[in-house]
Amino acid sequence: MTQDELKKAVARAAFERIQKHLDDDDSVIGVGTGSTANMFIDLLGEAAHRVNATVASSEETKRRLEAHNIPVFDLNSVDEVSVYIDGADEANDYLQLIKGGGAALTREKIIAAVAREFICIADASKFVKVLGEFPLPVEVIPMARSHVGREIVKLGGDPVYREGVVTDNGNIIIDIYNMSITDPRQLESDLNQIVGLVTNGLFAQRPADLLLLGRESGVEELKAR
Ligand code: 5RP
């Protein structure tokens, strides 16, 4: 199977899992960003008339949802998010994640924080023993770029400015290379202390609740320990 076929399989598995949220006036579905999330959106589009409300983790996701005539709301106008579906750049077996490859990490982390249930969908290439092979993205206020870079070096990482990328919030992205992340929760806290760093792409303190992992043998379901 190709990587795209594996992504499609997990998107479909997620769509099947959220059936109880269709035709439900109280349900709000959080929708992530990226190619795997896009496959989920396209499936949701087939049931657009049954979707009460969604919140989007990026402008791109909002546009795609609206193109399917799926109602998108501002997060501030909904009471809660019933379930959040999103991809990941890496996941470990505690369902801790690296996210932000698509530069949408801040809005993604906000929705994950609010969501009652967070279902991560990924092909098996994203599953790792130790997080950090994929460069860890952080969103940064533009004027703090050099300061944040120096602080990242103190923590042992190699910061690389992602050229030409401006986030939906008007900020920049720095990718942290060569960071073997043995204590994701601690590193998430340490990065959060850096002034000018808006959000880091470690989802360790609020990991996923369920990981649907696309393997050649089928979709594996991993629950948070
Ligand atoms: C966007 C993300 C995505 O979930 C992550 O980059 C995975 O993307 P894809 O599904 O295209 O592999 O965090 O900020």
Tab-separated table of N, CA and C in Angstrom, residues 62-187:
chain	number	residue	atom	x	y	z
A	62	LYS	N	-10.223	25.531	7.159
A	62	LYS	CA	-11.518	26.250	7.120
A	62	LYS	C	-12.010	26.333	5.673
A	63	ARG	N	-11.101	26.710	4.765
A	63	ARG	CA	-11.497	26.833	3.344
A	63	ARG	C	-11.979	25.494	2.800
A	64	ARG	N	-11.256	24.433	3.153
A	64	ARG	CA	-11.619	23.107	2.617
A	64	ARG	C	-12.962	22.641	3.175
A	65	LEU	N	-13.193	22.878	4.449
A	65	LEU	CA	-14.483	22.506	5.050
A	65	LEU	C	-15.612	23.287	4.380
A	66	GLU	N	-15.403	24.571	4.204
A	66	GLU	CA	-16.463	25.412	3.623
A	66	GLU	C	-16.717	25.049	2.161
A	67	ALA	N	-15.687	24.612	1.476
A	67	ALA	CA	-15.876	24.178	0.086
A	67	ALA	C	-16.804	22.964	0.018
A	68	HIS	N	-16.859	22.212	1.109
A	68	HIS	CA	-17.774	21.055	1.188
A	68	HIS	C	-19.129	21.451	1.803
A	69	ASN	N	-19.331	22.754	2.027
A	69	ASN	CA	-20.546	23.237	2.699
A	69	ASN	C	-20.706	22.700	4.119
A	70	ILE	N	-19.597	22.509	4.782
A	70	ILE	CA	-19.622	22.086	6.181
A	70	ILE	C	-19.532	23.349	7.052
A	71	PRO	N	-20.445	23.493	8.028
A	71	PRO	CA	-20.430	24.711	8.842
A	71	PRO	C	-19.189	24.792	9.741
A	72	VAL	N	-18.503	25.949	9.675
A	72	VAL	CA	-17.292	26.163	10.490
A	72	VAL	C	-17.557	27.321	11.451
A	73	PHE	N	-17.243	27.095	12.716
A	73	PHE	CA	-17.476	28.124	13.736
A	73	PHE	C	-16.161	28.583	14.349
A	74	ASP	N	-16.194	29.811	14.881
A	74	ASP	CA	-15.089	30.306	15.690
A	74	ASP	C	-15.089	29.512	17.005
A	75	LEU	N	-13.910	29.157	17.472
A	75	LEU	CA	-13.837	28.361	18.705
A	75	LEU	C	-14.514	29.079	19.881
A	76	ASN	N	-14.439	30.412	19.882
A	76	ASN	CA	-15.022	31.167	20.999
A	76	ASN	C	-16.548	31.110	21.018
A	77	SER	N	-17.143	30.673	19.926
A	77	SER	CA	-18.605	30.674	19.878
A	77	SER	C	-19.202	29.292	20.149
A	78	VAL	N	-18.362	28.320	20.486
A	78	VAL	CA	-18.906	26.990	20.823
A	78	VAL	C	-18.592	26.677	22.289
A	79	ASP	N	-19.461	25.876	22.898
A	79	ASP	CA	-19.284	25.566	24.323
A	79	ASP	C	-18.156	24.583	24.543
A	80	GLU	N	-18.057	23.615	23.649
A	80	GLU	CA	-16.977	22.636	23.785
A	80	GLU	C	-16.742	21.954	22.445
A	81	VAL	N	-15.613	21.256	22.350
A	81	VAL	CA	-15.315	20.482	21.145
A	81	VAL	C	-15.461	19.011	21.537
A	82	SER	N	-16.380	18.311	20.849
A	82	SER	CA	-16.692	16.927	21.240
A	82	SER	C	-15.536	16.005	20.910
A	83	VAL	N	-14.988	16.168	19.709
A	83	VAL	CA	-13.918	15.273	19.260
A	83	VAL	C	-13.035	16.052	18.292
A	84	TYR	N	-11.730	15.786	18.362
A	84	TYR	CA	-10.777	16.479	17.482
A	84	TYR	C	-10.014	15.426	16.688
A	85	ILE	N	-10.014	15.569	15.361
A	85	ILE	CA	-9.323	14.623	14.484
A	85	ILE	C	-8.163	15.352	13.818
A	86	ASP	N	-6.954	14.819	13.973
A	86	ASP	CA	-5.808	15.483	13.330
A	86	ASP	C	-4.676	14.484	13.104
A	87	GLY	N	-3.803	14.828	12.184
A	87	GLY	CA	-2.621	14.013	11.891
A	87	GLY	C	-1.477	14.365	12.824
A	88	ALA	N	-0.291	13.836	12.503
A	88	ALA	CA	0.903	14.131	13.307
A	88	ALA	C	2.142	13.889	12.454
A	89	ASP	N	3.230	14.508	12.855
A	89	ASP	CA	4.513	14.264	12.185
A	89	ASP	C	5.242	13.088	12.825
A	90	GLU	N	5.057	12.922	14.120
A	90	GLU	CA	5.592	11.745	14.839
A	90	GLU	C	4.660	11.420	15.998
A	91	ALA	N	4.640	10.134	16.375
A	91	ALA	CA	3.865	9.713	17.547
A	91	ALA	C	4.641	8.602	18.243
A	92	ASN	N	4.611	8.602	19.585
A	92	ASN	CA	5.225	7.484	20.306
A	92	ASN	C	4.122	6.637	20.963
A	93	ASP	N	4.527	5.621	21.720
A	93	ASP	CA	3.467	4.730	22.220
A	93	ASP	C	2.748	5.268	23.457
A	94	TYR	N	3.141	6.460	23.926
A	94	TYR	CA	2.324	7.162	24.932
A	94	TYR	C	1.331	8.108	24.238
A	95	LEU	N	1.319	8.053	22.913
A	95	LEU	CA	0.487	8.920	22.075
A	95	LEU	C	0.877	10.393	22.215
A	96	GLN	N	2.135	10.601	22.640
A	96	GLN	CA	2.706	11.950	22.598
A	96	GLN	C	3.132	12.208	21.157
A	97	LEU	N	3.005	13.452	20.745
A	97	LEU	CA	3.170	13.760	19.317
A	97	LEU	C	4.134	14.907	19.077
A	98	ILE	N	4.719	14.901	17.870
A	98	ILE	CA	5.280	16.128	17.296
A	98	ILE	C	4.329	16.552	16.197
A	99	LYS	N	3.922	17.838	16.260
A	99	LYS	CA	3.062	18.385	15.223
A	99	LYS	C	3.605	19.749	14.781
A	100	GLY	N	3.094	20.219	13.652
A	100	GLY	CA	3.499	21.549	13.189
A	100	GLY	C	4.247	21.538	11.877
A	101	GLY	N	4.357	20.342	11.266
A	101	GLY	CA	4.977	20.272	9.945
A	101	GLY	C	4.277	21.204	8.957
A	102	GLY	N	2.988	21.398	9.163
A	102	GLY	CA	2.209	22.292	8.303
A	102	GLY	C	2.045	23.680	8.890
A	103	ALA	N	2.806	23.962	9.953
A	103	ALA	CA	2.855	25.297	10.576
A	103	ALA	C	1.563	25.698	11.298
A	104	ALA	N	0.694	24.730	11.555
A	104	ALA	CA	-0.597	25.069	12.178
A	104	ALA	C	-0.629	24.709	13.663
A	105	LEU	N	0.553	24.492	14.265
A	105	LEU	CA	0.608	23.908	15.604
A	105	LEU	C	-0.133	24.677	16.679
A	106	THR	N	-0.139	26.019	16.596
A	106	THR	CA	-0.751	26.783	17.692
A	106	THR	C	-2.257	26.548	17.750
A	107	ARG	N	-2.905	26.690	16.607
A	107	ARG	CA	-4.365	26.480	16.609
A	107	ARG	C	-4.683	25.005	16.878
A	108	GLU	N	-3.801	24.123	16.398
A	108	GLU	CA	-4.013	22.691	16.657
A	108	GLU	C	-3.935	22.407	18.157
A	109	LYS	N	-2.964	23.038	18.817
A	109	LYS	CA	-2.794	22.774	20.251
A	109	LYS	C	-3.948	23.354	21.061
A	110	ILE	N	-4.464	24.487	20.604
A	110	ILE	CA	-5.612	25.088	21.307
A	110	ILE	C	-6.824	24.158	21.191
A	111	ILE	N	-7.082	23.643	20.004
A	111	ILE	CA	-8.253	22.760	19.849
A	111	ILE	C	-8.047	21.468	20.637
A	112	ALA	N	-6.825	20.940	20.601
A	112	ALA	CA	-6.550	19.711	21.376
A	112	ALA	C	-6.799	19.952	22.866
A	113	ALA	N	-6.460	21.147	23.338
A	113	ALA	CA	-6.637	21.461	24.768
A	113	ALA	C	-8.116	21.494	25.144
A	114	VAL	N	-8.940	21.913	24.207
A	114	VAL	CA	-10.364	22.087	24.489
A	114	VAL	C	-11.144	20.785	24.266
A	115	ALA	N	-10.621	19.934	23.379
A	115	ALA	CA	-11.399	18.772	22.932
A	115	ALA	C	-11.603	17.734	24.035
A	116	ARG	N	-12.806	17.192	24.056
A	116	ARG	CA	-13.085	16.105	25.009
A	116	ARG	C	-12.317	14.847	24.612
A	117	GLU	N	-12.246	14.586	23.309
A	117	GLU	CA	-11.507	13.418	22.819
A	117	GLU	C	-10.633	13.845	21.649
A	118	PHE	N	-9.380	13.395	21.642
A	118	PHE	CA	-8.444	13.750	20.571
A	118	PHE	C	-8.037	12.442	19.879
A	119	ILE	N	-8.437	12.313	18.632
A	119	ILE	CA	-8.085	11.124	17.847
A	119	ILE	C	-7.036	11.522	16.820
A	120	CYS	N	-5.868	10.908	16.926
A	120	CYS	CA	-4.792	11.198	15.973
A	120	CYS	C	-4.802	10.135	14.874
A	121	ILE	N	-4.639	10.584	13.634
A	121	ILE	CA	-4.639	9.653	12.496
A	121	ILE	C	-3.302	9.785	11.761
A	122	ALA	N	-2.633	8.648	11.561
A	122	ALA	CA	-1.301	8.717	10.940
A	122	ALA	C	-0.961	7.385	10.291
A	123	ASP	N	-0.136	7.470	9.241
A	123	ASP	CA	0.382	6.216	8.676
A	123	ASP	C	1.557	5.760	9.538
A	124	ALA	N	1.894	4.471	9.420
A	124	ALA	CA	2.844	3.845	10.347
A	124	ALA	C	4.244	4.466	10.310
A	125	SER	N	4.575	5.179	9.238
A	125	SER	CA	5.906	5.801	9.159
A	125	SER	C	6.084	6.877	10.236
A	126	LYS	N	4.985	7.327	10.825
A	126	LYS	CA	5.058	8.395	11.828
A	126	LYS	C	5.322	7.849	13.237
A	127	PHE	N	5.225	6.519	13.381
A	127	PHE	CA	5.320	5.916	14.722
A	127	PHE	C	6.784	5.654	15.074
A	128	VAL	N	7.244	6.236	16.188
A	128	VAL	CA	8.664	6.147	16.562
A	128	VAL	C	8.807	5.733	18.033
A	129	LYS	N	9.992	5.228	18.362
A	129	LYS	CA	10.279	4.887	19.769
A	129	LYS	C	10.543	6.162	20.566
A	130	VAL	N	11.427	7.004	20.003
A	130	VAL	CA	11.795	8.259	20.671
A	130	VAL	C	11.497	9.423	19.724
A	131	LEU	N	10.743	10.402	20.228
A	131	LEU	CA	10.413	11.564	19.398
A	131	LEU	C	11.667	12.386	19.097
A	132	GLY	N	11.708	13.013	17.937
A	132	GLY	CA	12.791	13.968	17.677
A	132	GLY	C	13.551	13.754	16.395
A	133	GLU	N	13.291	12.661	15.730
A	133	GLU	CA	13.889	12.468	14.395
A	133	GLU	C	13.343	13.550	13.453
A	134	PHE	N	12.036	13.769	13.544
A	134	PHE	CA	11.415	14.869	12.786
A	134	PHE	C	11.745	16.169	13.523
A	135	PRO	N	12.232	17.199	12.822
A	135	PRO	CA	12.565	18.459	13.491
A	135	PRO	C	11.343	19.072	14.178
A	136	LEU	N	11.533	19.469	15.426
A	136	LEU	CA	10.418	19.958	16.243
A	136	LEU	C	10.107	21.422	15.901
A	137	PRO	N	8.897	21.693	15.366
A	137	PRO	CA	8.557	23.079	15.010
A	137	PRO	C	8.148	23.895	16.246
A	138	VAL	N	8.546	25.149	16.257
A	138	VAL	CA	8.028	26.082	17.261
A	138	VAL	C	7.582	27.352	16.534
A	139	GLU	N	6.458	27.919	17.001
A	139	GLU	CA	5.971	29.177	16.422
A	139	GLU	C	6.504	30.329	17.264
A	140	VAL	N	7.017	31.348	16.586
A	140	VAL	CA	7.767	32.399	17.280
A	140	VAL	C	7.306	33.774	16.810
A	141	ILE	N	7.202	34.725	17.736
A	141	ILE	CA	6.963	36.131	17.383
A	141	ILE	C	8.172	36.619	16.575
A	142	PRO	N	7.952	37.227	15.391
A	142	PRO	CA	9.092	37.552	14.514
A	142	PRO	C	10.243	38.278	15.195
A	143	MET	N	9.961	39.274	16.054
A	143	MET	CA	11.072	40.049	16.648
A	143	MET	C	11.883	39.223	17.652
A	144	ALA	N	11.363	38.072	18.067
A	144	ALA	CA	12.062	37.247	19.064
A	144	ALA	C	12.891	36.138	18.420
A	145	ARG	N	12.990	36.153	17.086
A	145	ARG	CA	13.622	35.033	16.374
A	145	ARG	C	15.030	34.707	16.895
A	146	SER	N	15.896	35.703	17.002
A	146	SER	CA	17.284	35.446	17.415
A	146	SER	C	17.343	35.005	18.872
A	147	HIS	N	16.576	35.691	19.704
A	147	HIS	CA	16.547	35.323	21.129
A	147	HIS	C	16.103	33.871	21.307
A	148	VAL	N	15.013	33.518	20.646
A	148	VAL	CA	14.498	32.149	20.781
A	148	VAL	C	15.536	31.149	20.259
A	149	GLY	N	16.172	31.484	19.144
A	149	GLY	CA	17.206	30.605	18.591
A	149	GLY	C	18.319	30.337	19.606
A	150	ARG	N	18.786	31.406	20.273
A	150	ARG	CA	19.868	31.240	21.265
A	150	ARG	C	19.409	30.365	22.435
A	151	GLU	N	18.173	30.547	22.860
A	151	GLU	CA	17.660	29.752	23.991
A	151	GLU	C	17.526	28.269	23.611
A	152	ILE	N	17.176	28.035	22.342
A	152	ILE	CA	17.052	26.644	21.873
A	152	ILE	C	18.427	25.975	21.876
A	153	VAL	N	19.446	26.713	21.483
A	153	VAL	CA	20.816	26.164	21.498
A	153	VAL	C	21.194	25.769	22.931
A	154	LYS	N	20.819	26.608	23.911
A	154	LYS	CA	21.113	26.285	25.323
A	154	LYS	C	20.453	24.980	25.748
A	155	LEU	N	19.299	24.682	25.121
A	155	LEU	CA	18.599	23.427	25.464
A	155	LEU	C	19.154	22.236	24.684
A	156	GLY	N	20.107	22.498	23.787
A	156	GLY	CA	20.768	21.396	23.076
A	156	GLY	C	20.280	21.148	21.664
A	157	GLY	N	19.424	22.043	21.149
A	157	GLY	CA	18.891	21.842	19.791
A	157	GLY	C	19.560	22.744	18.771
A	158	ASP	N	19.369	22.416	17.513
A	158	ASP	CA	19.877	23.242	16.407
A	158	ASP	C	18.684	23.930	15.729
A	159	PRO	N	18.511	25.241	15.983
A	159	PRO	CA	17.346	25.943	15.412
A	159	PRO	C	17.564	26.321	13.953
A	160	VAL	N	16.568	26.080	13.130
A	160	VAL	CA	16.632	26.477	11.718
A	160	VAL	C	15.348	27.238	11.374
A	161	TYR	N	15.530	28.466	10.917
A	161	TYR	CA	14.400	29.319	10.528
A	161	TYR	C	13.755	28.736	9.270
A	162	ARG	N	12.427	28.533	9.304
A	162	ARG	CA	11.724	28.004	8.117
A	162	ARG	C	11.442	29.179	7.164
A	163	GLU	N	12.259	29.258	6.131
A	163	GLU	CA	12.197	30.393	5.186
A	163	GLU	C	10.822	30.517	4.532
A	164	GLY	N	10.342	31.734	4.460
A	164	GLY	CA	9.160	32.028	3.644
A	164	GLY	C	7.835	31.579	4.239
A	165	VAL	N	7.845	31.135	5.494
A	165	VAL	CA	6.577	30.674	6.088
A	165	VAL	C	6.081	31.693	7.109
A	166	VAL	N	4.838	32.123	6.925
A	166	VAL	CA	4.179	32.976	7.919
A	166	VAL	C	2.944	32.205	8.377
A	167	THR	N	2.787	32.064	9.680
A	167	THR	CA	1.660	31.267	10.181
A	167	THR	C	0.353	32.053	10.054
A	168	ASP	N	-0.758	31.361	10.287
A	168	ASP	CA	-2.069	32.025	10.265
A	168	ASP	C	-2.147	33.131	11.312
A	169	ASN	N	-1.253	33.083	12.290
A	169	ASN	CA	-1.257	34.096	13.358
A	169	ASN	C	-0.236	35.204	13.091
A	170	GLY	N	0.383	35.182	11.915
A	170	GLY	CA	1.346	36.226	11.551
A	170	GLY	C	2.738	36.029	12.122
A	171	ASN	N	3.041	34.832	12.547
A	171	ASN	CA	4.347	34.558	13.165
A	171	ASN	C	5.233	33.708	12.258
A	172	ILE	N	6.444	33.396	12.748
A	172	ILE	CA	7.377	32.575	11.976
A	172	ILE	C	7.517	31.192	12.627
A	173	ILE	N	8.149	30.294	11.902
A	173	ILE	CA	8.404	28.946	12.429
A	173	ILE	C	9.914	28.713	12.496
A	174	ILE	N	10.366	28.190	13.631
A	174	ILE	CA	11.739	27.682	13.752
A	174	ILE	C	11.624	26.167	13.941
A	175	ASP	N	12.396	25.413	13.164
A	175	ASP	CA	12.425	23.953	13.331
A	175	ASP	C	13.671	23.579	14.139
A	176	ILE	N	13.477	22.748	15.163
A	176	ILE	CA	14.602	22.356	16.026
A	176	ILE	C	15.096	20.978	15.595
A	177	TYR	N	16.343	20.960	15.127
A	177	TYR	CA	16.963	19.708	14.670
A	177	TYR	C	17.816	19.115	15.788
A	178	ASN	N	18.086	17.810	15.628
A	178	ASN	CA	19.053	17.086	16.477
A	178	ASN	C	18.693	17.122	17.952
A	179	MET	N	17.430	16.984	18.241
A	179	MET	CA	16.973	16.963	19.624
A	179	MET	C	16.406	15.573	19.878
A	180	SER	N	17.113	14.772	20.666
A	180	SER	CA	16.564	13.473	21.017
A	180	SER	C	15.686	13.691	22.245
A	181	ILE	N	14.394	13.493	22.061
A	181	ILE	CA	13.456	13.942	23.098
A	181	ILE	C	13.106	12.775	24.027
A	182	THR	N	13.900	12.612	25.072
A	182	THR	CA	13.683	11.483	25.976
A	182	THR	C	12.645	11.817	27.053
A	183	ASP	N	12.451	13.102	27.341
A	183	ASP	CA	11.431	13.509	28.314
A	183	ASP	C	10.553	14.594	27.675
A	184	PRO	N	9.590	14.161	26.867
A	184	PRO	CA	8.783	15.132	26.102
A	184	PRO	C	8.035	16.129	26.976
A	185	ARG	N	7.501	15.676	28.116
A	185	ARG	CA	6.728	16.591	28.969
A	185	ARG	C	7.615	17.705	29.514
A	186	GLN	N	8.843	17.317	29.932
A	186	GLN	CA	9.779	18.304	30.474
A	186	GLN	C	10.211	19.299	29.401
A	187	LEU	N	10.546	18.771	28.216
A	187	LEU	CA	10.980	19.673	27.138
A	187	LEU	C	9.846	20.619	26.726
